[in-house]
């Protein structure tokens, strides 16, 4: 039976609950009336030393390396910690789950899951409810497969548009990313699993990620990347935080006492557990600095959090009871998230995947961003021939590579060997989900009307383009964990293909399927551009819905599209071109590995804030996105009590129904120009309809972080707030006098 292994897995995971459910009995920690801290303390007190240590490290359970076979009792997936059957504690069955439940190396034969669109597509929806529903759906599929720990989502800010993992993350703004990630985690955990936020913090490039040292000013870090985590933690209350691979201001993320003990557990009072990334635990000093669990131990130089940890405790190198604290934190999250007593269990059906196709399509449709629509070429109308060019659009839509990659029910429609040097690039396969935009377009427009050209020969593409009424070119940029793009150009000569096709037929629409922003040297010669990112398992259909106006584009960019690499804080990507050590299977001693500094001189001015500060004009600004409808904003007012609120009206001034995403920014405080997203609304509006929106503003968004005073601080000042359709288009303004404020860190 398909999934037999998975039901067995659930049986193992859930066996703990049967004997003592509901009441204390001789296992008082099973009493659900008690709070999670009390239950964790009761159980931890019963652990033997080896049971305690057993909780503090986890195996890599994919079975992808000969030296790390899938452990007995595990479900093939990212991680496994054995149950403590004697005491009724379930094992930890861990899966990557940012974009869906993964199946690395297809080790769970025949198992599939819903492939949701990439993180940047999710962020482009600016729709917290929709992304929360996505988190809930992923968690349901995970539970049905027996997993009880989700390793997602990623809330690293996209500081560099060339970063290979931007597609997994939620863009460049701490409020947008934090709100979306928090909602995802919260809804996922409501399904009775732990959901992890990652990667704490500043894993903002993949080049040299195991050894680089991100150098940043403390206040700037608090106001940017840490703030995204803080917001997500406040909303989502994740059971676990995963540290980043890199160093921050000298110390590895996993061994950074200031960030773990000082900020996360200290200032923010975080009560869950901190796990390392896989192959990222530098040594026993990480336990002293606040890391609670070593993950993927086979990938590390040593299994640090077992015998070495015992010896270090014995020798007094760790705080007394530190190992107990680590275990209690893990158990606490297991209790708090319902791992001991979540409803459902072995009897739960595996049927939810089929019911999530509609959700995946909705996220994809809301996550596409219409960037250009000259002469209203879209939505497509007319009767003439349509030519679809390139991008393997005849087979499917691309999926990003690395640990987040999902395999859908029909498997991958195509797998293109990319090749390259290094451990990660050995696994570089450009995979396609079997949701072909070309097939969807043919079904919509009639197969006699639609032709396909693979785009390999420019002369052929030009000839066929000239014969069509409209041309849709699919241009792809495959990105993966473990490698960055060396520049912002589309790879494999696709710029030349687009320019050639547009010259033959100016009625050309480009659909970009990229892992992040790209340059568009042909922009002025094409009529339309749709940014579809990686649109997931229902992506082809969603793209088609938008092209034909069956859905109205409502996505907005969660990242700035630069006009050139020269506009970036680091025009040259640090470390690029050198071969940096990576542990995959190599058991690298991280502490001895040579590294390099990545200065983050832009500080908290990430993305659009950098462009505002330096007065540069990007290719497309953060927040930008067109619609088939047209909206007008008006009546902006600021109200100071109770709490700071902005009120405004939005009118659909067109003949078509559409969704607007009006955005509110801080543009000045006192005499200091600033640019910070303060909030947004997402409003569905019928033709001619007007609605009022009310946004509550978090005062920390108006503040600077005061390092010496360890608080957020707003000076007494006049603030100017602006409303508009992107970070660069802010016509409506309002001012308000703010009293001085000091807020908890
Ligand atoms: C990634 C993590 C992932 C882990 C387990 C690492 O390579 O950085 O995001 O959760 O692998 O698969």
XYZ file of C-alpha atoms and ligand atoms in Angstrom:
757
model
C 0.000 0.000 0.000
C 1.305 3.458 -0.856
C 2.343 5.121 2.350
C 2.432 1.985 4.478
C 5.724 3.200 5.927
C 4.110 6.491 6.798
C 1.303 5.011 8.809
C 3.863 2.909 10.624
C 5.699 6.154 11.317
C 2.623 7.767 12.781
C 2.123 4.688 14.895
C 5.584 5.143 16.334
C 5.182 8.859 16.783
C 1.859 8.565 18.479
C 2.327 5.413 20.526
C 3.158 7.511 23.534
C -0.302 8.885 23.924
C -2.313 5.734 24.171
C -1.523 4.428 27.662
C -1.815 7.601 29.683
C -3.890 9.952 27.629
C -5.644 12.630 29.575
C -4.696 11.626 33.081
C -1.491 11.641 35.048
C -1.359 8.082 36.316
C 2.209 6.997 36.886
C 3.191 9.400 34.108
C 2.090 12.740 35.510
C 3.529 14.598 32.494
C 0.728 13.104 30.421
C -1.821 15.207 32.308
C -2.950 17.717 29.689
C -4.234 20.100 32.330
C -0.677 20.944 33.340
C 1.205 23.526 31.367
C 3.989 22.611 28.992
C 6.803 23.819 31.275
C 5.545 21.729 34.183
C 5.048 18.653 32.020
C 8.531 19.050 30.543
C 10.102 19.403 33.986
C 8.246 16.336 35.299
C 9.389 14.196 32.396
C 12.935 15.522 32.274
C 13.378 14.667 35.936
C 12.773 11.008 35.061
C 15.351 10.824 32.268
C 18.522 8.817 32.626
C 21.674 10.586 31.524
C 21.785 8.712 28.248
C 18.082 9.384 27.543
C 18.708 13.067 28.187
C 21.713 13.169 25.887
C 19.773 11.197 23.295
C 17.334 14.097 22.962
C 20.094 16.618 22.326
C 21.273 15.427 18.931
C 19.460 14.204 15.856
C 20.399 11.937 13.001
C 20.276 12.838 9.334
C 17.576 10.456 8.187
C 17.593 10.874 4.416
C 19.940 7.937 3.892
C 21.571 9.884 1.068
C 25.143 9.245 2.200
C 26.588 5.755 2.701
C 28.034 6.804 6.081
C 24.587 8.028 7.210
C 22.005 5.342 6.477
C 18.433 6.053 7.538
C 18.327 5.019 11.206
C 16.221 2.084 12.328
C 12.776 3.364 13.274
C 13.074 6.636 11.328
C 10.935 7.851 8.475
C 13.259 8.787 5.594
C 13.451 12.579 5.885
C 15.659 15.345 7.186
C 15.966 14.281 10.826
C 15.238 11.704 13.459
C 15.493 11.439 17.230
C 14.445 8.125 18.750
C 11.433 7.924 21.089
C 11.881 7.206 24.780
C 9.409 4.393 24.862
C 9.920 3.641 28.558
C 8.451 7.052 29.420
C 6.068 7.429 26.512
C 7.972 10.220 24.773
C 7.472 10.155 21.010
C 10.405 10.334 18.619
C 11.050 13.404 16.499
C 10.365 12.800 12.824
C 11.557 15.835 10.889
C 10.928 17.014 7.378
C 11.773 20.109 5.404
C 8.546 21.921 4.806
C 8.979 25.506 3.612
C 7.274 24.905 0.271
C 5.658 21.544 0.992
C 6.685 18.196 2.504
C 9.931 17.081 0.889
C 11.127 13.598 0.004
C 14.911 13.874 -0.440
C 16.252 11.395 -2.950
C 12.707 9.920 -3.170
C 13.684 7.610 -0.300
C 10.026 7.239 0.624
C 9.216 5.329 -2.510
C 6.163 6.607 -4.321
C 5.430 9.318 -1.791
C 4.561 12.793 -3.025
C 3.161 16.010 -1.613
C 1.658 19.293 -2.707
C 4.340 21.573 -4.125
C 3.461 25.112 -3.132
C 4.959 28.101 -4.960
C 8.302 29.468 -3.813
C 8.647 31.685 -0.777
C 9.013 34.776 -2.949
C 5.759 33.865 -4.685
C 4.102 33.443 -1.280
C 5.479 36.800 -0.184
C 4.233 38.415 -3.399
C 0.671 37.635 -2.311
C 1.007 39.996 0.677
C -1.782 37.791 1.990
C -1.176 36.530 5.543
C -4.413 34.508 5.637
C -3.573 32.645 2.465
C -0.028 31.891 3.617
C -1.355 30.730 6.982
C -3.683 28.339 5.141
C -0.629 27.118 3.263
C 1.245 26.452 6.508
C -1.746 24.514 7.817
C -1.971 22.458 4.628
C 1.731 21.589 4.635
C 1.523 20.571 8.283
C -1.475 18.349 7.618
C 0.376 16.565 4.847
C 3.416 16.222 7.111
C 1.365 14.672 9.906
C -0.314 12.301 7.535
C 3.155 11.022 6.660
C 4.116 10.652 10.315
C 6.290 13.763 10.633
C 5.931 15.896 13.727
C 8.665 18.515 13.216
C 8.592 20.884 10.217
C 11.845 22.585 9.173
C 10.337 25.734 7.691
C 9.826 28.496 7.036
C 12.742 30.590 6.264
C 12.534 34.208 7.272
C 16.018 35.412 6.291
C 15.818 38.812 4.657
C 16.799 38.914 1.001
C 19.770 41.248 1.312
C 21.409 40.161 -1.917
C 19.293 39.463 -5.010
C 21.867 36.889 -6.157
C 21.428 34.681 -3.081
C 20.625 31.106 -4.126
C 18.000 30.663 -1.418
C 16.023 33.861 -1.860
C 13.331 31.764 -3.511
C 12.764 29.958 -0.183
C 12.472 33.187 1.795
C 9.898 35.935 2.053
C 11.590 38.988 0.626
C 13.504 41.959 1.936
C 11.217 43.607 4.475
C 11.093 42.540 8.145
C 7.400 43.335 8.614
C 6.195 41.549 5.489
C 8.460 38.529 6.022
C 7.804 38.356 9.761
C 4.030 38.584 9.476
C 3.844 35.952 6.746
C 6.274 33.554 8.433
C 4.553 33.962 11.790
C 1.160 33.126 10.321
C 2.585 30.105 8.514
C 4.126 28.764 11.730
C 1.060 29.404 13.815
C -1.274 27.617 11.418
C 1.175 24.754 10.962
C 1.479 24.218 14.702
C -2.294 24.211 15.083
C -2.061 20.839 13.321
C -0.145 19.378 16.258
C 3.415 19.655 14.969
C 6.465 21.755 15.811
C 7.247 24.297 13.100
C 10.763 25.711 12.958
C 11.782 29.219 11.972
C 15.124 29.435 10.184
C 17.973 30.389 9.687
C 18.838 32.558 12.682
C 20.410 34.788 11.340
C 21.963 36.548 8.326
C 22.361 33.491 6.081
C 21.897 35.920 3.210
C 24.262 34.415 0.672
C 25.166 30.811 -0.079
C 28.716 31.459 -1.263
C 30.957 30.359 1.614
C 27.944 29.979 3.905
C 29.748 27.577 6.255
C 32.631 29.895 6.906
C 31.655 33.496 6.178
C 31.421 36.084 8.904
C 28.564 38.560 8.493
C 29.692 41.835 10.024
C 26.906 44.184 11.061
C 26.137 46.905 13.538
C 24.031 45.690 16.475
C 21.273 48.304 16.169
C 21.001 47.692 12.437
C 20.652 43.944 12.988
C 17.895 44.487 15.564
C 15.984 46.710 13.147
C 16.197 44.327 10.210
C 16.863 40.581 10.176
C 16.356 40.096 13.910
C 13.168 42.110 13.706
C 11.771 39.718 11.089
C 12.422 36.828 13.486
C 11.019 38.761 16.414
C 7.751 39.520 14.626
C 7.442 35.934 13.378
C 8.093 34.557 16.858
C 5.536 36.894 18.427
C 2.871 35.800 15.943
C 3.786 32.155 15.462
C 5.362 31.059 18.762
C 7.471 28.436 16.962
C 8.544 25.376 18.918
C 12.033 25.548 17.426
C 14.477 28.003 15.888
C 17.193 26.784 13.525
C 20.467 28.662 13.533
C 22.277 29.707 10.367
C 25.487 28.196 9.009
C 27.500 31.425 9.012
C 29.267 33.439 11.648
C 27.858 36.767 12.825
C 30.253 39.401 14.168
C 32.855 36.726 14.827
C 30.926 33.798 16.306
C 29.131 31.027 14.505
C 25.361 31.461 14.615
C 25.066 28.197 16.560
C 27.600 29.395 19.123
C 26.661 33.049 19.305
C 25.917 33.655 22.959
C 24.784 37.202 22.384
C 22.200 36.230 19.764
C 21.010 33.047 21.494
C 21.141 33.811 25.204
C 21.146 37.603 25.044
C 18.571 38.390 22.371
C 16.469 35.289 21.662
C 16.129 33.714 25.087
C 16.905 36.862 27.059
C 15.312 39.943 25.553
C 12.554 38.065 23.732
C 11.978 35.438 26.417
C 11.925 32.610 23.877
C 11.029 29.331 25.594
C 11.306 26.783 22.759
C 14.516 25.080 21.648
C 17.292 26.145 19.335
C 18.556 23.571 16.843
C 21.582 23.825 14.588
C 21.392 23.601 10.830
C 22.571 20.290 9.352
C 26.343 20.062 9.541
C 26.598 23.421 11.280
C 27.507 22.643 14.888
C 30.991 24.006 15.392
C 31.730 22.316 18.727
C 30.759 21.913 22.334
C 31.051 25.660 22.911
C 27.738 25.972 21.068
C 25.936 24.286 23.985
C 27.432 26.798 26.379
C 26.344 29.629 24.081
C 22.697 28.563 23.943
C 22.317 25.901 21.237
C 19.983 23.195 22.523
C 20.178 20.533 19.825
C 22.766 19.366 17.307
C 21.074 18.438 14.016
C 22.157 16.097 11.261
C 25.037 14.901 13.417
C 26.557 12.708 10.688
C 27.367 15.865 8.757
C 29.351 17.387 11.606
C 32.971 16.888 12.504
C 31.838 15.029 15.633
C 28.683 14.098 17.478
C 29.306 16.903 19.940
C 26.100 16.794 21.942
C 26.616 13.283 23.283
C 29.780 12.064 24.984
C 31.713 15.350 24.529
C 28.794 17.201 26.102
C 28.681 14.749 29.016
C 32.392 15.201 29.616
C 32.144 18.982 29.344
C 29.300 18.988 31.888
C 31.296 16.780 34.212
C 34.315 19.033 33.893
C 32.185 22.056 34.799
C 32.655 23.658 31.375
C 28.911 24.071 31.025
C 26.555 25.709 33.456
C 25.198 23.262 36.010
C 22.044 21.662 34.616
C 22.615 23.088 31.131
C 21.931 19.651 29.601
C 18.735 19.497 31.669
C 17.694 22.910 30.383
C 18.352 21.823 26.793
C 16.241 18.693 27.237
C 13.440 20.588 28.989
C 13.278 23.100 26.154
C 12.897 20.325 23.594
C 10.296 18.507 25.680
C 8.487 21.751 26.373
C 8.001 22.393 22.667
C 6.878 18.803 22.186
C 4.234 19.290 24.881
C 3.287 22.824 23.835
C 2.820 21.853 20.191
C 0.795 18.772 21.050
C 3.269 16.052 20.058
C 2.308 13.997 23.076
C -1.404 14.481 22.720
C -2.269 15.892 19.298
C -5.606 14.768 17.952
C -5.581 12.511 14.920
C -2.843 9.933 14.697
C -2.645 6.632 12.901
C -6.265 6.621 11.915
C -5.987 9.938 10.094
C -6.375 9.512 6.341
C -3.744 10.598 3.821
C -6.269 12.302 1.623
C -5.470 15.957 2.135
C -2.915 16.245 -0.702
C -5.676 15.934 -3.291
C -7.652 18.687 -1.600
C -4.710 21.132 -1.626
C -4.348 21.537 -5.395
C -6.792 24.448 -5.367
C -4.862 26.176 -2.600
C -1.567 25.767 -4.474
C -3.198 27.301 -7.558
C -4.600 30.194 -5.543
C -1.209 30.975 -3.988
C 0.430 30.809 -7.415
C -2.157 33.114 -8.965
C -1.903 35.655 -6.140
C 1.887 35.319 -6.128
C 2.519 36.266 -9.777
C 3.403 39.924 -10.264
C 2.464 41.758 -13.445
C 5.383 44.118 -14.132
C 4.559 45.522 -17.539
C 1.407 45.645 -19.658
C 1.881 48.050 -22.545
C -1.209 48.711 -24.636
C -3.125 46.360 -22.333
C -1.705 43.337 -24.168
C -2.944 41.321 -21.206
C -5.389 39.782 -20.577
C -5.092 37.971 -23.887
C -7.962 38.495 -26.251
C -8.348 38.016 -29.982
C -8.502 35.021 -32.207
C -5.040 34.956 -33.773
C -2.288 32.398 -33.282
C -0.373 32.333 -30.006
C 3.245 31.200 -29.905
C 4.691 29.900 -26.639
C 8.491 29.959 -26.571
C 11.100 28.347 -24.340
C 11.454 27.645 -20.653
C 10.408 23.987 -21.066
C 6.876 25.415 -20.809
C 5.696 22.385 -22.734
C 6.516 20.135 -19.760
C 6.049 22.204 -16.621
C 7.290 24.946 -14.310
C 10.708 25.006 -12.617
C 11.275 24.203 -8.953
C 14.144 25.606 -6.904
C 16.857 23.196 -5.811
C 18.095 21.991 -2.447
C 16.506 20.827 0.769
C 13.164 22.569 0.120
C 12.377 20.782 -3.140
C 9.083 18.884 -3.241
C 8.034 16.041 -5.534
C 4.383 16.097 -6.566
C 2.146 13.114 -7.269
C 3.118 12.877 -10.914
C 6.844 13.181 -10.113
C 9.076 15.650 -11.903
C 8.179 16.299 -15.506
C 11.795 16.973 -16.485
C 15.167 16.894 -14.786
C 17.966 18.797 -16.459
C 21.513 18.162 -15.293
C 23.074 21.521 -14.414
C 26.511 20.426 -13.270
C 29.206 22.442 -11.584
C 31.804 22.134 -8.879
C 31.370 21.431 -5.194
C 29.352 19.114 -2.986
C 26.013 20.852 -3.535
C 26.485 21.253 -7.279
C 27.004 17.515 -7.616
C 23.286 17.332 -6.856
C 22.376 20.199 -9.182
C 19.358 19.031 -11.116
C 16.938 21.574 -12.552
C 13.593 19.915 -11.888
C 10.191 20.786 -13.334
C 6.788 20.252 -11.759
C 4.395 18.696 -14.263
C 2.120 21.707 -14.612
C 2.739 22.848 -18.167
C 1.732 26.429 -18.951
C 1.708 25.572 -22.650
C -0.799 22.772 -22.118
C -2.977 25.050 -19.993
C -2.825 27.782 -22.647
C -3.726 25.264 -25.359
C -6.660 24.016 -23.341
C -7.839 27.596 -22.777
C -7.314 29.005 -26.285
C -7.860 25.886 -28.371
C -4.989 23.661 -29.466
C -5.219 24.734 -33.116
C -4.398 28.288 -32.066
C -1.309 27.641 -29.944
C 2.146 26.591 -31.135
C 5.310 25.864 -29.171
C 8.898 26.668 -30.017
C 11.631 25.384 -27.716
C 13.722 28.483 -28.321
C 16.981 26.672 -29.030
C 17.523 28.380 -32.375
C 17.046 32.127 -32.592
C 16.226 32.046 -36.307
C 13.460 29.533 -35.779
C 12.024 31.476 -32.815
C 12.053 34.696 -34.882
C 10.348 33.047 -37.838
C 7.626 31.480 -35.718
C 7.164 34.691 -33.682
C 6.562 36.700 -36.832
C 3.731 34.339 -37.760
C 1.928 34.717 -34.420
C -0.472 37.377 -33.178
C 1.079 37.262 -29.720
C 4.172 35.560 -28.323
C 4.644 34.368 -24.750
C 8.265 33.681 -23.876
C 9.045 31.686 -20.751
C 12.460 32.596 -19.329
C 13.884 30.618 -16.435
C 16.585 31.068 -13.848
C 17.122 27.945 -11.787
C 18.458 28.687 -8.327
C 19.437 26.331 -5.588
C 20.539 26.094 -2.006
C 24.328 26.003 -1.883
C 25.085 28.352 -4.786
C 24.452 31.978 -5.683
C 23.936 33.536 -9.097
C 27.204 35.193 -10.148
C 25.254 38.100 -11.650
C 21.673 39.201 -12.268
C 21.479 38.231 -15.922
C 19.139 35.536 -17.161
C 21.275 32.436 -17.807
C 21.855 30.462 -21.003
C 21.446 33.251 -23.537
C 17.749 33.814 -22.816
C 18.159 37.605 -23.051
C 19.141 37.174 -26.699
C 16.162 34.893 -27.289
C 13.742 37.453 -25.832
C 15.316 40.330 -27.782
C 15.146 38.323 -31.012
C 11.536 37.303 -30.515
C 10.487 40.838 -29.528
C 12.149 42.234 -32.629
C 10.212 39.772 -34.791
C 6.984 40.477 -32.940
C 6.639 43.379 -30.481
C 3.459 41.797 -29.108
C 5.662 39.711 -26.842
C 4.926 38.883 -23.218
C 7.748 37.509 -21.052
C 6.906 35.186 -18.162
C 9.859 35.139 -15.780
C 10.311 32.007 -13.701
C 13.260 33.008 -11.575
C 14.583 32.524 -8.072
C 14.886 36.261 -7.552
C 15.232 39.552 -9.404
C 16.896 39.581 -12.816
C 17.948 42.337 -15.193
C 15.785 42.958 -18.270
C 17.884 44.556 -21.021
C 15.019 43.901 -23.480
C 12.345 45.512 -21.278
C 11.552 48.426 -23.605
C 10.990 46.145 -26.581
C 8.428 43.764 -25.053
C 4.784 44.522 -24.356
C 4.335 42.529 -21.185
C 6.261 41.015 -18.287
C 4.826 38.680 -15.665
C 7.027 37.605 -12.736
C 5.861 34.080 -11.902
C 8.791 32.986 -9.677
C 8.579 29.214 -9.127
C 4.840 28.761 -9.270
C 4.587 25.242 -7.794
C 2.617 22.147 -8.719
C -0.379 24.067 -10.057
C 1.734 26.879 -11.493
C 1.099 26.345 -15.203
C -2.623 26.597 -14.704
C -2.331 29.685 -12.492
C -0.120 31.491 -15.015
C -2.663 30.696 -17.708
C -5.523 31.979 -15.511
C -3.742 35.332 -15.254
C -2.735 35.588 -18.914
C -6.343 35.145 -20.003
C -7.908 37.252 -17.256
C -9.636 34.329 -15.538
C -7.811 35.689 -12.494
C -6.780 39.314 -12.024
C -3.114 39.905 -11.121
C -2.769 41.066 -7.527
C 0.844 40.174 -6.611
C 3.264 42.861 -5.461
C 7.058 42.581 -5.415
C 8.514 41.584 -2.037
C 11.979 42.536 -3.328
C 13.475 45.420 -5.235
C 14.574 44.632 -8.786
C 17.859 46.518 -9.269
C 18.764 48.050 -12.602
C 22.332 46.770 -12.265
C 24.635 45.026 -9.803
C 26.370 48.387 -9.340
C 23.350 49.624 -7.410
C 23.763 46.980 -4.702
C 25.482 47.553 -1.363
C 27.976 44.871 -2.476
C 28.289 45.123 -6.259
C 30.674 42.174 -6.140
C 29.329 39.179 -4.225
C 31.856 38.511 -1.439
C 33.755 35.254 -1.760
C 32.507 34.516 -5.259
C 34.831 32.511 -7.434
C 36.750 30.847 -4.624
C 36.047 27.310 -3.450
C 34.817 27.384 0.097
C 34.685 24.400 2.371
C 31.339 22.716 2.787
C 30.789 19.834 5.181
C 28.414 17.637 3.142
C 29.870 14.283 4.026
C 33.334 15.691 4.561
C 33.256 16.128 8.342
C 34.740 19.565 8.273
C 36.146 21.075 11.464
C 34.311 24.377 11.188
C 36.428 26.092 13.810
C 39.578 25.529 11.769
C 38.033 26.459 8.418
C 39.323 29.703 6.917
C 36.564 32.235 6.420
C 36.015 35.752 5.164
C 34.135 38.833 6.240
C 30.967 40.058 4.566
C 30.560 43.684 5.654
C 26.890 44.654 5.905
C 27.467 48.387 5.666
C 23.918 48.941 4.432
C 22.925 48.102 8.014
C 19.174 47.969 8.413
C 18.640 49.668 5.057
C 17.911 46.463 3.171
C 16.448 46.518 -0.347
C 14.120 49.467 -0.944
C 15.505 51.251 2.091
C 18.967 51.154 0.523
C 17.599 52.520 -2.747
C 15.801 55.337 -0.894
C 18.896 56.142 1.152
C 21.179 56.286 -1.883
C 18.629 57.991 -4.140
C 18.897 55.295 -6.805
C 16.106 54.291 -9.162
C 15.639 50.530 -9.422
C 14.267 48.652 -12.414
C 11.130 47.837 -10.377
C 10.579 48.965 -6.800
C 9.546 46.903 -3.795
C 5.762 46.721 -3.538
C 5.204 47.233 -7.253
C 2.669 45.224 -9.241
C 0.053 46.001 -11.897
C -3.550 44.871 -12.100
C -6.152 44.683 -14.854
C -8.196 46.976 -12.637
C -7.225 50.554 -11.633
C -7.345 51.887 -8.092
C -7.432 55.268 -6.431
C -6.383 55.993 -2.847
C -7.702 58.871 -0.776
C -8.577 60.409 2.602
C -5.382 59.385 4.393
C -5.585 60.224 8.075
C -3.454 59.351 11.056
C -4.975 58.750 14.458
C -2.829 58.591 17.541
C -5.309 57.028 19.961
C -5.868 54.292 20.934
C -2.573 53.195 19.404
C -1.293 54.641 16.142
C -3.613 53.970 13.222
C -3.864 55.041 9.613
C -7.221 55.245 7.879
C -7.723 55.674 4.139
C -10.076 54.819 1.305
C -9.491 52.742 -1.809
C -11.662 52.906 -4.907
C -11.720 50.563 -7.863
C -11.925 53.114 -10.653
C -12.166 50.538 -13.437
C -14.687 48.255 -15.084
C -13.121 45.028 -13.796
C -13.034 43.427 -10.362
C -9.593 43.362 -8.816
C -7.528 43.299 -5.654
C -5.455 46.244 -4.508
C -2.567 46.201 -2.056
C -2.201 49.790 -0.801
C 0.965 50.232 1.232
C 1.840 52.586 4.044
C 5.411 53.765 4.641
C 7.228 55.976 7.090
C 9.034 58.522 4.918
C 10.346 61.016 7.480
C 10.959 61.290 11.200
C 11.913 64.784 12.319
C 14.257 65.994 9.597
C 15.549 62.515 8.769
C 14.204 60.971 5.548
C 13.399 57.290 6.058
C 11.600 54.559 4.167
C 9.968 51.798 6.181
C 6.937 49.687 5.394
C 4.425 50.264 8.201
C 1.556 48.149 6.958
C -0.634 47.220 4.037
C -4.139 46.142 3.176
C -5.354 43.617 0.622
C -8.753 44.604 -0.638
C -10.967 42.801 -3.160
C -12.977 45.467 -4.939
C -15.837 45.202 -7.408
C -15.900 47.711 -10.298
C -16.643 51.159 -8.872
C -16.526 49.944 -5.264
C -14.920 52.051 -2.524
C -13.753 50.651 0.803
C -12.133 52.081 3.848
C -9.043 50.470 5.332
C -7.655 50.862 8.818
C -4.078 49.867 9.641
C -2.611 49.611 13.107
C 1.051 50.637 13.206
C 3.583 48.855 15.401
C 5.483 51.732 17.075
C 8.761 49.778 16.816
C 8.620 50.497 13.096
C 9.034 54.180 13.892
C 11.883 53.567 16.315
C 15.632 53.116 16.341
C 17.104 50.363 18.429
C 19.033 51.856 21.315
C 21.811 49.366 22.055
C 23.084 51.008 25.228
C 19.563 51.412 26.632
C 18.524 47.963 25.308
C 15.202 49.241 24.021
C 13.398 50.640 21.000
C 13.368 54.390 21.104
C 11.334 56.987 19.234
C 12.448 60.579 19.796
C 9.800 63.233 20.183
C 9.327 64.235 16.569
C 7.008 64.896 13.708
C 6.545 61.808 11.572
C 5.477 61.827 7.937
C 3.643 58.824 6.596
C 2.874 58.077 2.973
C 0.401 55.848 1.179
C 0.799 54.447 -2.286
C 1.269 51.514 -4.603
C 4.973 50.773 -4.021
C 7.979 51.975 -2.058
C 8.659 54.437 -4.879
C 5.139 55.668 -5.643
C 3.799 57.367 -2.538
C 1.597 60.328 -3.453
C -0.557 60.642 -0.311
C 1.037 62.064 2.825
C 0.046 62.735 6.413
C 2.003 64.051 9.391
C 1.665 63.555 13.119
C 3.542 64.765 16.186
C 4.849 61.773 18.159
C 5.755 61.890 21.835
C 9.047 60.272 22.836
C 8.640 56.506 23.313
C 10.768 53.803 24.853
C 9.691 50.232 24.168
C 10.876 46.844 25.405
C 13.600 45.190 23.323
C 19.333 23.524 5.136
C 18.164 23.606 6.083
C 17.414 22.304 6.089
C 18.373 21.197 6.485
C 17.724 19.833 6.590
C 20.182 22.291 5.364
O 21.024 22.099 4.278
O 20.124 24.685 5.261
O 17.319 24.670 5.700
O 16.327 22.382 6.947
O 19.399 21.131 5.510
O 17.397 19.326 5.355
